[in-house]
PDB file of C-alpha atoms in Angstrom:
ATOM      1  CA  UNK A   1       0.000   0.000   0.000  1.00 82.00           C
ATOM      2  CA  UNK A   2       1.258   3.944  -0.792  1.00 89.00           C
ATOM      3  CA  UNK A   3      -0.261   7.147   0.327  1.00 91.00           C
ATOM      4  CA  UNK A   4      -1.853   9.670  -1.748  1.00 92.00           C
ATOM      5  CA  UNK A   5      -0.697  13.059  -0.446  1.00 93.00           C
ATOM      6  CA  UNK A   6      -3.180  15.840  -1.006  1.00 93.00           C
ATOM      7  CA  UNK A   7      -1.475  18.679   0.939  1.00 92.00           C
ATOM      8  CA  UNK A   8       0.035  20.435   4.273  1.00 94.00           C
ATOM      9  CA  UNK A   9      -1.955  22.370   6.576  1.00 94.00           C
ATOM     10  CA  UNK A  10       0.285  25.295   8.294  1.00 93.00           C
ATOM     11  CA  UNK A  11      -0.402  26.812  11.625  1.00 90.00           C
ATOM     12  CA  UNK A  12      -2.145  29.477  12.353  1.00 89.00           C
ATOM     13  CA  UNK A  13      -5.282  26.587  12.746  1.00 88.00           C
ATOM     14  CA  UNK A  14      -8.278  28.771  12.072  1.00 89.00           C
ATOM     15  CA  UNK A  15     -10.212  25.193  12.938  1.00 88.00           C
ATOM     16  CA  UNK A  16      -9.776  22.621  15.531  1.00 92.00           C
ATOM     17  CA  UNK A  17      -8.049  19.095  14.609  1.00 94.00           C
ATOM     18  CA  UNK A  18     -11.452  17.963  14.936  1.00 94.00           C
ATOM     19  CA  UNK A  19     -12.956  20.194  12.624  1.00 94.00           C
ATOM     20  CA  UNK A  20     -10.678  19.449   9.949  1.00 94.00           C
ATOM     21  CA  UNK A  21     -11.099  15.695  10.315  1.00 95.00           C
ATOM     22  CA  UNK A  22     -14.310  16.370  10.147  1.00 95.00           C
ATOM     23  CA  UNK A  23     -13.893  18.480   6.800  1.00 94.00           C
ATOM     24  CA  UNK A  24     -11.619  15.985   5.450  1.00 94.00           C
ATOM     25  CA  UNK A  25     -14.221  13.061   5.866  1.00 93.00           C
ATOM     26  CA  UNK A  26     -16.971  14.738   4.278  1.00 93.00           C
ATOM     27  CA  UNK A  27     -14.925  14.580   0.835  1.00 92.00           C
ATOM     28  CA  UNK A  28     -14.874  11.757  -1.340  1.00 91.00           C
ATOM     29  CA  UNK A  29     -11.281   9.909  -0.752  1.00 92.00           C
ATOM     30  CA  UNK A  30      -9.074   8.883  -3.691  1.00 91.00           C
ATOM     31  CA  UNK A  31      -8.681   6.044  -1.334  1.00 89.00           C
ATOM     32  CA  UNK A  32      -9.027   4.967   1.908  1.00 92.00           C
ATOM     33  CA  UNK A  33      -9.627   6.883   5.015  1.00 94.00           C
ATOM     34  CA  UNK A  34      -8.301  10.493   5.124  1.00 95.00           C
ATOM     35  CA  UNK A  35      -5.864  10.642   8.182  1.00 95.00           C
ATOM     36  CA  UNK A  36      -4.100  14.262   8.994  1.00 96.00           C
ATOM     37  CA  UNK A  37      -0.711  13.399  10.616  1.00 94.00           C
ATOM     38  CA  UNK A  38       1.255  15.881  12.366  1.00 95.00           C
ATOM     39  CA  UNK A  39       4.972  16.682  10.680  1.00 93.00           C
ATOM     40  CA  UNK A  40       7.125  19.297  12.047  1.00 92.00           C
ATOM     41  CA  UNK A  41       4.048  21.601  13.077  1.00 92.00           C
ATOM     42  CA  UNK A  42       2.061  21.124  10.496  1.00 94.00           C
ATOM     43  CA  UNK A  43      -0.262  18.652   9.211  1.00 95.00           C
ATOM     44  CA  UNK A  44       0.364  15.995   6.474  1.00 95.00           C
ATOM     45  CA  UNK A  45      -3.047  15.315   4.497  1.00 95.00           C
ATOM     46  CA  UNK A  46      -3.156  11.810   2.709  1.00 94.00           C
ATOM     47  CA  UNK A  47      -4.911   8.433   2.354  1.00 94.00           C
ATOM     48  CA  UNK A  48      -3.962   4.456   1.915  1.00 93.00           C
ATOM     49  CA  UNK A  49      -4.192   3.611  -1.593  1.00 90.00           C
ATOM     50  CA  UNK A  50      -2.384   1.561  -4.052  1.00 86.00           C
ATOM     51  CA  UNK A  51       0.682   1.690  -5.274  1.00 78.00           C
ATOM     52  CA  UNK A  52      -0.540   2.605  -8.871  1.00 79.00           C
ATOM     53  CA  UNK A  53      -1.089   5.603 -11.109  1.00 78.00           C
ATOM     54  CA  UNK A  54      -4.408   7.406 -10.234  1.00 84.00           C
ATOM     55  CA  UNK A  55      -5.969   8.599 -13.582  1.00 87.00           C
ATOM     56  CA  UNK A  56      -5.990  11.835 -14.182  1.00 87.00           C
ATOM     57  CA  UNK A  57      -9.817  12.097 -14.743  1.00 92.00           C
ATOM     58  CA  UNK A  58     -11.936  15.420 -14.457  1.00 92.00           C
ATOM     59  CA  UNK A  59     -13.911  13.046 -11.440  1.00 93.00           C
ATOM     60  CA  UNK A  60     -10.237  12.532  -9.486  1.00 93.00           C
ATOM     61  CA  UNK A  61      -9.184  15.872 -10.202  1.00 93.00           C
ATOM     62  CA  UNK A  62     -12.051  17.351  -8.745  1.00 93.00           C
ATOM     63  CA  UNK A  63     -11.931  15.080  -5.787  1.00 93.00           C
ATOM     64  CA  UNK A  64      -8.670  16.074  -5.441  1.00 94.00           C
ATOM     65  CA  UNK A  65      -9.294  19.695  -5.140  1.00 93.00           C
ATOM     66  CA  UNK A  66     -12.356  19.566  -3.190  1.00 94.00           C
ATOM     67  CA  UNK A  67     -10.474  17.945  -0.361  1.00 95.00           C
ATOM     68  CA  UNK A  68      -8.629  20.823  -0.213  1.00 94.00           C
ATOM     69  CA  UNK A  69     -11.209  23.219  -0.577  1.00 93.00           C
ATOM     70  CA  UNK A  70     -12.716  21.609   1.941  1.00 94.00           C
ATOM     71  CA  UNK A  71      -9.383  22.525   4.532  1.00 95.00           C
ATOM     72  CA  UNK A  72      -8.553  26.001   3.207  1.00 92.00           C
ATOM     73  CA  UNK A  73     -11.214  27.553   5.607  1.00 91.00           C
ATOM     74  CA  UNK A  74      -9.768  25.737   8.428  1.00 94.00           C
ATOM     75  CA  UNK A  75      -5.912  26.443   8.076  1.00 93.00           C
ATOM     76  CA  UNK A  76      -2.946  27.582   5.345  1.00 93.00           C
ATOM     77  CA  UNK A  77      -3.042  24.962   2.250  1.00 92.00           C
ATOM     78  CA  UNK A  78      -0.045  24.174   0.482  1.00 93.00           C
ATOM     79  CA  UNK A  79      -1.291  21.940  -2.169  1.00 92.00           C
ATOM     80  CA  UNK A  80       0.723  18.904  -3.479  1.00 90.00           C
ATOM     81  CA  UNK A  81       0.509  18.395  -6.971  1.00 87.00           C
ATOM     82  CA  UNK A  82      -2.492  15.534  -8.028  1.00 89.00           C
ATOM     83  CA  UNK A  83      -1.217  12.518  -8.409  1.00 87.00           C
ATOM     84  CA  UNK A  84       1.200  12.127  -5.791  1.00 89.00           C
ATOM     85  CA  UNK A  85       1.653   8.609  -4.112  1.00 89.00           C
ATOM     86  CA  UNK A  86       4.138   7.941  -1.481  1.00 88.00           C
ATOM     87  CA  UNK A  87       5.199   4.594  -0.560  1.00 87.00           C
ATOM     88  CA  UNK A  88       6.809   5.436   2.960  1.00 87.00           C
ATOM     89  CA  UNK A  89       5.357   8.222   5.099  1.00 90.00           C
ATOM     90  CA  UNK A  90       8.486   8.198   7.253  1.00 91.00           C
ATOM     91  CA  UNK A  91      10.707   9.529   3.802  1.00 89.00           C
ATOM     92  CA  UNK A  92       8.010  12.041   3.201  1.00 90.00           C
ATOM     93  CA  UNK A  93       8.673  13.321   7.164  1.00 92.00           C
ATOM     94  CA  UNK A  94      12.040  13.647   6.515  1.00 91.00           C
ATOM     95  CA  UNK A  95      11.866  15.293   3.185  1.00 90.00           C
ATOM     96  CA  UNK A  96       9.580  17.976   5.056  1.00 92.00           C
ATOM     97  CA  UNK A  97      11.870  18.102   8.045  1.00 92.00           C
ATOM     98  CA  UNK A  98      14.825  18.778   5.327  1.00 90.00           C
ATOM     99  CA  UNK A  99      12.511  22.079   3.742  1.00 89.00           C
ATOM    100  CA  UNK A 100      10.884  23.228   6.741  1.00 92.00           C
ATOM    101  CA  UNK A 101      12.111  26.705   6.670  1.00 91.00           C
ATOM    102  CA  UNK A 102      11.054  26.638   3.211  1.00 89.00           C
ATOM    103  CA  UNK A 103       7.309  25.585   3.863  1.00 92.00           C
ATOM    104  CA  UNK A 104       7.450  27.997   6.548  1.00 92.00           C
ATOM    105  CA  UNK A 105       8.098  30.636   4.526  1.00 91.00           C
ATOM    106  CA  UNK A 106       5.525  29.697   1.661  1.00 91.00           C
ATOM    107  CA  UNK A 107       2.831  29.074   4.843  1.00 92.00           C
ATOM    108  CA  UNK A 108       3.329  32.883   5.442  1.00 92.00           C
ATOM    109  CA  UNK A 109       3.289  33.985   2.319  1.00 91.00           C
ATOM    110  CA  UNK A 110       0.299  32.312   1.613  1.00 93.00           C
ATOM    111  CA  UNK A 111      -1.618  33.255   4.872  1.00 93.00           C
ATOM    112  CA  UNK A 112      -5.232  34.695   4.913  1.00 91.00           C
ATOM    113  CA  UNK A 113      -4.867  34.393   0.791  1.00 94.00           C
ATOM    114  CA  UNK A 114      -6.391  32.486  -1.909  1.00 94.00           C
ATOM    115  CA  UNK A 115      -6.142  32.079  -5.931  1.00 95.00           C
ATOM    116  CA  UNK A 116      -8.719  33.439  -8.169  1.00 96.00           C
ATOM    117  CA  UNK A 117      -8.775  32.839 -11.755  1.00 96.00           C
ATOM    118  CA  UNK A 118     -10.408  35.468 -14.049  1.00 96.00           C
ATOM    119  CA  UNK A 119     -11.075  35.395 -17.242  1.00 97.00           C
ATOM    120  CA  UNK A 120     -12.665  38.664 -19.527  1.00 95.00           C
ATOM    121  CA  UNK A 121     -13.878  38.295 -22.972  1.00 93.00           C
ATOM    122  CA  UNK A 122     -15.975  40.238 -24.926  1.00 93.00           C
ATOM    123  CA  UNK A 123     -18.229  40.080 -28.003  1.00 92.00           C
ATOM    124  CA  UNK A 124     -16.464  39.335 -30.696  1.00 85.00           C
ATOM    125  CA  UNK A 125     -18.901  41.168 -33.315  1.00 85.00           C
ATOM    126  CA  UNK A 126     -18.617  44.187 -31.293  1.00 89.00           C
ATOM    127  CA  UNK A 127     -15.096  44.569 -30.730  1.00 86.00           C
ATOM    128  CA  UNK A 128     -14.390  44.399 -34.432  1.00 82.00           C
ATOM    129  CA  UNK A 129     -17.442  46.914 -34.692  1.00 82.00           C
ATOM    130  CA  UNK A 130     -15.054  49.346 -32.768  1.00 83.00           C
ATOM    131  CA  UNK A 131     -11.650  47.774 -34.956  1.00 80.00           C
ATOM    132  CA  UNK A 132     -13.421  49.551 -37.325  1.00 76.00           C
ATOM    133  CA  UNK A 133     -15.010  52.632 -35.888  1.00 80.00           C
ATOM    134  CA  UNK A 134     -11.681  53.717 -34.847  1.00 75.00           C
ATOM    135  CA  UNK A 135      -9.747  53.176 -38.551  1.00 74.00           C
ATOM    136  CA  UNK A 136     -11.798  54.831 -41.002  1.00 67.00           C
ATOM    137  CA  UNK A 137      -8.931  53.294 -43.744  1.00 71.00           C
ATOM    138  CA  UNK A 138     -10.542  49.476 -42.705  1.00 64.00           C
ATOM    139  CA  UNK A 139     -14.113  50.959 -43.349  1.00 59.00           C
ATOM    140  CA  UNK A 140     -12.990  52.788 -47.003  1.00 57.00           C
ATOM    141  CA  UNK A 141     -11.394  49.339 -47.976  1.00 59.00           C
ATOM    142  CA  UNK A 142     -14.291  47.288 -46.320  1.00 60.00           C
ATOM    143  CA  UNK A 143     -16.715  49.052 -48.938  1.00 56.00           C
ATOM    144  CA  UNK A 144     -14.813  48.928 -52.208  1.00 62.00           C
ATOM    145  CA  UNK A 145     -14.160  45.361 -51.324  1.00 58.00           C
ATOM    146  CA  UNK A 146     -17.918  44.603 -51.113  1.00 63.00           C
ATOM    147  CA  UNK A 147     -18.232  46.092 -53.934  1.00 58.00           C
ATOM    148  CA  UNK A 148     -16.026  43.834 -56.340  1.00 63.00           C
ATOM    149  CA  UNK A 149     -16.274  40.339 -57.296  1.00 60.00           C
ATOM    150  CA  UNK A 150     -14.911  36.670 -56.673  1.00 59.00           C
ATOM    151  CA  UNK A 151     -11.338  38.408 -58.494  1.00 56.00           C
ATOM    152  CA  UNK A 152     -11.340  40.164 -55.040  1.00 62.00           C
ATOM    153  CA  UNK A 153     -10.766  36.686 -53.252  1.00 60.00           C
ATOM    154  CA  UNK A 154      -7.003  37.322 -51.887  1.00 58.00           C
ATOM    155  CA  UNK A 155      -7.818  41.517 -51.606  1.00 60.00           C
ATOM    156  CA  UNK A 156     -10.598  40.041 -49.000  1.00 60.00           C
ATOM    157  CA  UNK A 157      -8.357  37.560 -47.405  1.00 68.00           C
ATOM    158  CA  UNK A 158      -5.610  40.021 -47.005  1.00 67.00           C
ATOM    159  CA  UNK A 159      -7.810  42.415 -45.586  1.00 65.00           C
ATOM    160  CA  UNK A 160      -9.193  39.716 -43.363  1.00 68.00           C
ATOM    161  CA  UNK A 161      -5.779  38.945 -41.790  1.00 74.00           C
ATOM    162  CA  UNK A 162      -4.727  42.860 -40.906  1.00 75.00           C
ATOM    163  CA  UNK A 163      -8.263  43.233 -39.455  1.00 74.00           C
ATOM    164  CA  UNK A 164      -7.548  40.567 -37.416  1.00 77.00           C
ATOM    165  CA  UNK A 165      -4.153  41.662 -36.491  1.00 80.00           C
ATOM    166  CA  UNK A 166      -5.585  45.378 -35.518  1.00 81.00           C
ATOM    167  CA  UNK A 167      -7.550  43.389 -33.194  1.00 82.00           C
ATOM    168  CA  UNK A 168      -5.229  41.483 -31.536  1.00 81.00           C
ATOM    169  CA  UNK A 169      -2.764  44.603 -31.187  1.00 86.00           C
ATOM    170  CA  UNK A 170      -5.937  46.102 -29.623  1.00 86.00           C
ATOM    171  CA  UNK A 171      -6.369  43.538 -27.013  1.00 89.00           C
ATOM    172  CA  UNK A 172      -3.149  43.318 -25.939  1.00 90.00           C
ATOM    173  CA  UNK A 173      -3.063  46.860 -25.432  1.00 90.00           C
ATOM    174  CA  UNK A 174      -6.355  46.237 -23.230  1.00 90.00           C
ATOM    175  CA  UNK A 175      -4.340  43.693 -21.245  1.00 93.00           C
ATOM    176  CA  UNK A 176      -1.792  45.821 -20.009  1.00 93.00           C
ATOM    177  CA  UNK A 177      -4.394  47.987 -18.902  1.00 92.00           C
ATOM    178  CA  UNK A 178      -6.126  46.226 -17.396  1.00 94.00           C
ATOM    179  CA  UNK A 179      -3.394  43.931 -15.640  1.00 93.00           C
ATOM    180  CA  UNK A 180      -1.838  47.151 -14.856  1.00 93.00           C
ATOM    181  CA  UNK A 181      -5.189  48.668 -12.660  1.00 93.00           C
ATOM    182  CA  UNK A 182      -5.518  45.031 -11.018  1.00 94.00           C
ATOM    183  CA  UNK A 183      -2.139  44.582  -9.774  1.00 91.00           C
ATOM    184  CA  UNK A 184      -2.676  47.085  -6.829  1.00 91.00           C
ATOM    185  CA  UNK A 185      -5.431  44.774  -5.941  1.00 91.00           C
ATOM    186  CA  UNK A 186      -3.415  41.300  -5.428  1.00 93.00           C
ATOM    187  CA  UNK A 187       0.135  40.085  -3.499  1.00 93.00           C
ATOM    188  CA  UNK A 188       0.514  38.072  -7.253  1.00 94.00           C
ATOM    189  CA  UNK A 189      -0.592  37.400 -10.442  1.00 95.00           C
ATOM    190  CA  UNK A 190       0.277  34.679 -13.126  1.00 94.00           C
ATOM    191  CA  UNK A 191      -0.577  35.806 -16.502  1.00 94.00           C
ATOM    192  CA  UNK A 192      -1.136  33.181 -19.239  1.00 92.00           C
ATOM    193  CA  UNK A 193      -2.289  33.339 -23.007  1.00 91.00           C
ATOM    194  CA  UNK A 194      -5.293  34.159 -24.289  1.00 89.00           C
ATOM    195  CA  UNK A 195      -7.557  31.740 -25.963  1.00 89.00           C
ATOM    196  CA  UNK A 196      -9.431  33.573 -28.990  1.00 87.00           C
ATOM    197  CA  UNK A 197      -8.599  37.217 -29.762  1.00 85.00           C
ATOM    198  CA  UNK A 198     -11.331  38.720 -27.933  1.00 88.00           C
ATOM    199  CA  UNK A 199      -9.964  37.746 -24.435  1.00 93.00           C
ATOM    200  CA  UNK A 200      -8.548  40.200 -23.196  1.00 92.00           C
ATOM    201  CA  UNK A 201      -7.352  38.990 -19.897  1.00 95.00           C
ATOM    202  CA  UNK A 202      -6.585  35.469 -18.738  1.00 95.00           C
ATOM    203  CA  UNK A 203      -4.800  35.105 -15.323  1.00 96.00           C
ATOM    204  CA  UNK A 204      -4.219  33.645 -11.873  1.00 96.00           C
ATOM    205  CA  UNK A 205      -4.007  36.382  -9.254  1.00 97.00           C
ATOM    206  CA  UNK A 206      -3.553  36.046  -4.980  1.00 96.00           C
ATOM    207  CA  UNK A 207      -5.352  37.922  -3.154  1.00 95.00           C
ATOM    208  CA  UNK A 208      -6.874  38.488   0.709  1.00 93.00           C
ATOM    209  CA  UNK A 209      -9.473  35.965   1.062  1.00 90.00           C
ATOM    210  CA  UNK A 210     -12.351  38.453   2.764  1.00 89.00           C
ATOM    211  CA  UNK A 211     -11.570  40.022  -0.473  1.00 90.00           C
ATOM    212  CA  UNK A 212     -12.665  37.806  -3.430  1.00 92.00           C
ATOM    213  CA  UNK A 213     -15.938  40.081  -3.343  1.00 91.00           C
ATOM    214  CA  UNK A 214     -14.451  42.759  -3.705  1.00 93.00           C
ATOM    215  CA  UNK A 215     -11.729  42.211  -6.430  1.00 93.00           C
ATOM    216  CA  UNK A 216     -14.469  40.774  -8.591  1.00 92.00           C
ATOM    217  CA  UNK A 217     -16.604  43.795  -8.717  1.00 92.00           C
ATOM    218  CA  UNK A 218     -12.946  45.857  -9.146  1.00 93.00           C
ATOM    219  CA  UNK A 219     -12.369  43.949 -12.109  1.00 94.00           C
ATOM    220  CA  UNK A 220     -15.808  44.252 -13.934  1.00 93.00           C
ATOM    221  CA  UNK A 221     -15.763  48.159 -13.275  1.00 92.00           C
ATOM    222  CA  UNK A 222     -12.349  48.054 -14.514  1.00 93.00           C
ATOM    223  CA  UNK A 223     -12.919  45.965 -17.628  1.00 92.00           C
ATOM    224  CA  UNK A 224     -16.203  48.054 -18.835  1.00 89.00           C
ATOM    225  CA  UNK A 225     -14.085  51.394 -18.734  1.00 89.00           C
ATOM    226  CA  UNK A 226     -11.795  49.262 -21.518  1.00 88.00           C
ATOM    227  CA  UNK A 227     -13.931  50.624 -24.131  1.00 85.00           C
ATOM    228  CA  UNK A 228     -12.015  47.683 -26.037  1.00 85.00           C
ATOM    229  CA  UNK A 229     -15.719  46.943 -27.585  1.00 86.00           C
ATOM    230  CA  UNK A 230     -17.138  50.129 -27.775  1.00 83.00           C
ATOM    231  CA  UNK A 231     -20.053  50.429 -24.523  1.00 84.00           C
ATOM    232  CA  UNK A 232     -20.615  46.376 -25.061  1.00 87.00           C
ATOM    233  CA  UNK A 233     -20.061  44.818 -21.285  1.00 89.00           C
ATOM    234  CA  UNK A 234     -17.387  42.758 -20.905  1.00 92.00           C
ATOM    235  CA  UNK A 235     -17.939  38.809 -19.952  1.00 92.00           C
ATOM    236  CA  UNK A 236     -16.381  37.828 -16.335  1.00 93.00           C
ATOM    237  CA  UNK A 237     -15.320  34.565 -15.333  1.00 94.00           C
ATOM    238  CA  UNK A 238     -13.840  34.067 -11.678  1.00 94.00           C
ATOM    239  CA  UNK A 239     -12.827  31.091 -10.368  1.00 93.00           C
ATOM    240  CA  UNK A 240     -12.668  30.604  -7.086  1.00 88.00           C
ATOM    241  CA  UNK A 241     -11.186  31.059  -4.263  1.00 92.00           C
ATOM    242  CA  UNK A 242      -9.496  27.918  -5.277  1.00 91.00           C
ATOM    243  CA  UNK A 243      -6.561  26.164  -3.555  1.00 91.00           C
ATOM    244  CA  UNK A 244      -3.001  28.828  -4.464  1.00 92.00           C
ATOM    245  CA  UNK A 245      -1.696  25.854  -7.233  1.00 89.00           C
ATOM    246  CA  UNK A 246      -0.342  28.675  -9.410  1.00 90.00           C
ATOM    247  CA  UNK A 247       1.653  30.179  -6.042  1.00 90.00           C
ATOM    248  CA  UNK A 248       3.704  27.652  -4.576  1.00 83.00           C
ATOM    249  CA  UNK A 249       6.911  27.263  -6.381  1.00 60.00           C
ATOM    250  CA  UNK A 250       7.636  24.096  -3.993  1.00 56.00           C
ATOM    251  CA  UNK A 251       8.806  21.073  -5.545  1.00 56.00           C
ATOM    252  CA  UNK A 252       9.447  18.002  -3.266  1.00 52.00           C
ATOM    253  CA  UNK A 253      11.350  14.656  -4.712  1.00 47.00           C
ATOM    254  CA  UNK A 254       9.987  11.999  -2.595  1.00 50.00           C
ATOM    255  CA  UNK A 255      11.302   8.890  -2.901  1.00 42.00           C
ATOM    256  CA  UNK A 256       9.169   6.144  -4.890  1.00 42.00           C
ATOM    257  CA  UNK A 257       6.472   9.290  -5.861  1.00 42.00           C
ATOM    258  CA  UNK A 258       6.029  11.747  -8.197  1.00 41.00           C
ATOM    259  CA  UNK A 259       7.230  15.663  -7.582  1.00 41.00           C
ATOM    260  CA  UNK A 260       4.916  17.462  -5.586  1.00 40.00           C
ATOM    261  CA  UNK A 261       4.385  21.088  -6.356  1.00 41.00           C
TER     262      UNK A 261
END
């Protein structure tokens, strides 16, 4: 039998042993019984399970993070990486004991905080409405291209391509703006690419946890003064406050596992 590690729990306790336990057994286990053992102050979150791969399903994934979303009320998370399976507890204790200072000072950095994903799109028909409003030259060419036939076929496509280009220049311009008024608002951020042209912000930031509220309205008044589609309102995603995965640059070589992270 290994262990599957889910995470360490760093004092200050904001919950009794009890209460976490508790917690801990109201999530669905990737194997047996969740136990929380104590390792130089802190506490070691894992289960029994076989020594074999767990599959890296959307169901195990989530079960994985739930647990600790389940404990990140209760004390400081610092997530292992999913996947993780120890075959001796006793290395893993001694691998901890070797970093301590080190998880002490990611426990403190990660106090009271919490990662929240946001994502901001907007419409794509609108934002080239504005490409356009704003570059009368696009609008000239835009009509004596509608105006000629199929012979027109690589004029169009040409034109096509530097629209789209204007576009993306745009929204990266937007981005810096916008990452730029948010930063005051979060200890860290993790910026990452965009998806389709028309998102104009895609990122991982920390911030207080009493103030995911807050930072969520910040953004969406932040976002609509864009203008990056003319007075259309921007689409939010947040998500979270989710375990700080993007935050802890922690990587631990157990013997007979994985890396955690």
């Amino acid at each position: 039998m290994g262990h599957y590690l889910y995470c360490l729990l760093a004092p200050p306790a904001r919950g009794t042993l009890a209460q976490m336990q508790a917690a801990a057994e109201g999530v669905t286990s990737l194997g047996g019984p969740v136990a929380l053992s104590a390792v130089e102050g802190m506490l070691l979150v894992h289960c029994p399970c076989d020594l074999t791969e767990i599959v890296q399903t959307r169901r195990n994934m989530l079960a994985h993070t739930r647990m600790l979303e389940a404990l990140m009320p209760l004390a400081t998370c610092l997530p292992v990486r999913f996947g993780v399976i120890a075959q001796d507890l006793a290395e893993v204790a001694r691998m901890i004991h070797e970093r301590r200072a080190e998880l002490v000072d990611h426990a403190q950095r990660l106090l009271d905080h919490v990662e929240v994903g946001l994502r901001v799109r907007f419409p794509r028909d609108k934002a080239l409405a504005q490409v356009m409003a704003e570059t009368p030259d696009f609008v000239a060419e835009r009509d004596r291209l509608m105006g000629q036939g199929a012979g027109a076929h690589f004029a169009r496509a040409d034109f096509g391509r530097r629209l789209a280009e204007a576009l993306d220049e745009r929204r990266t311009r937007a981005q810096k703006r916008l990452l730029a008024a948010l930063r005051p608002h979060a200890r860290d951020h993790v910026l990452r690419a965009p998806e389709e042209d028309v998102e104009v912000l895609r990122a991982e930031f920390l911030i207080p946890a009493a103030g995911v509220d807050a930072f969520s309205r910040t953004a969406h008044d932040l976002a609509g003064a864009l203008g990056f589609a003319g007075a259309a309102e921007p689409e939010l995603q947040v998500i979270g406050p989710a375990p700080p995965y993007h935050f802890l640059s922690l990587s631990l070589a157990f013997d007979n596992t994985s890396e955690a992270a």
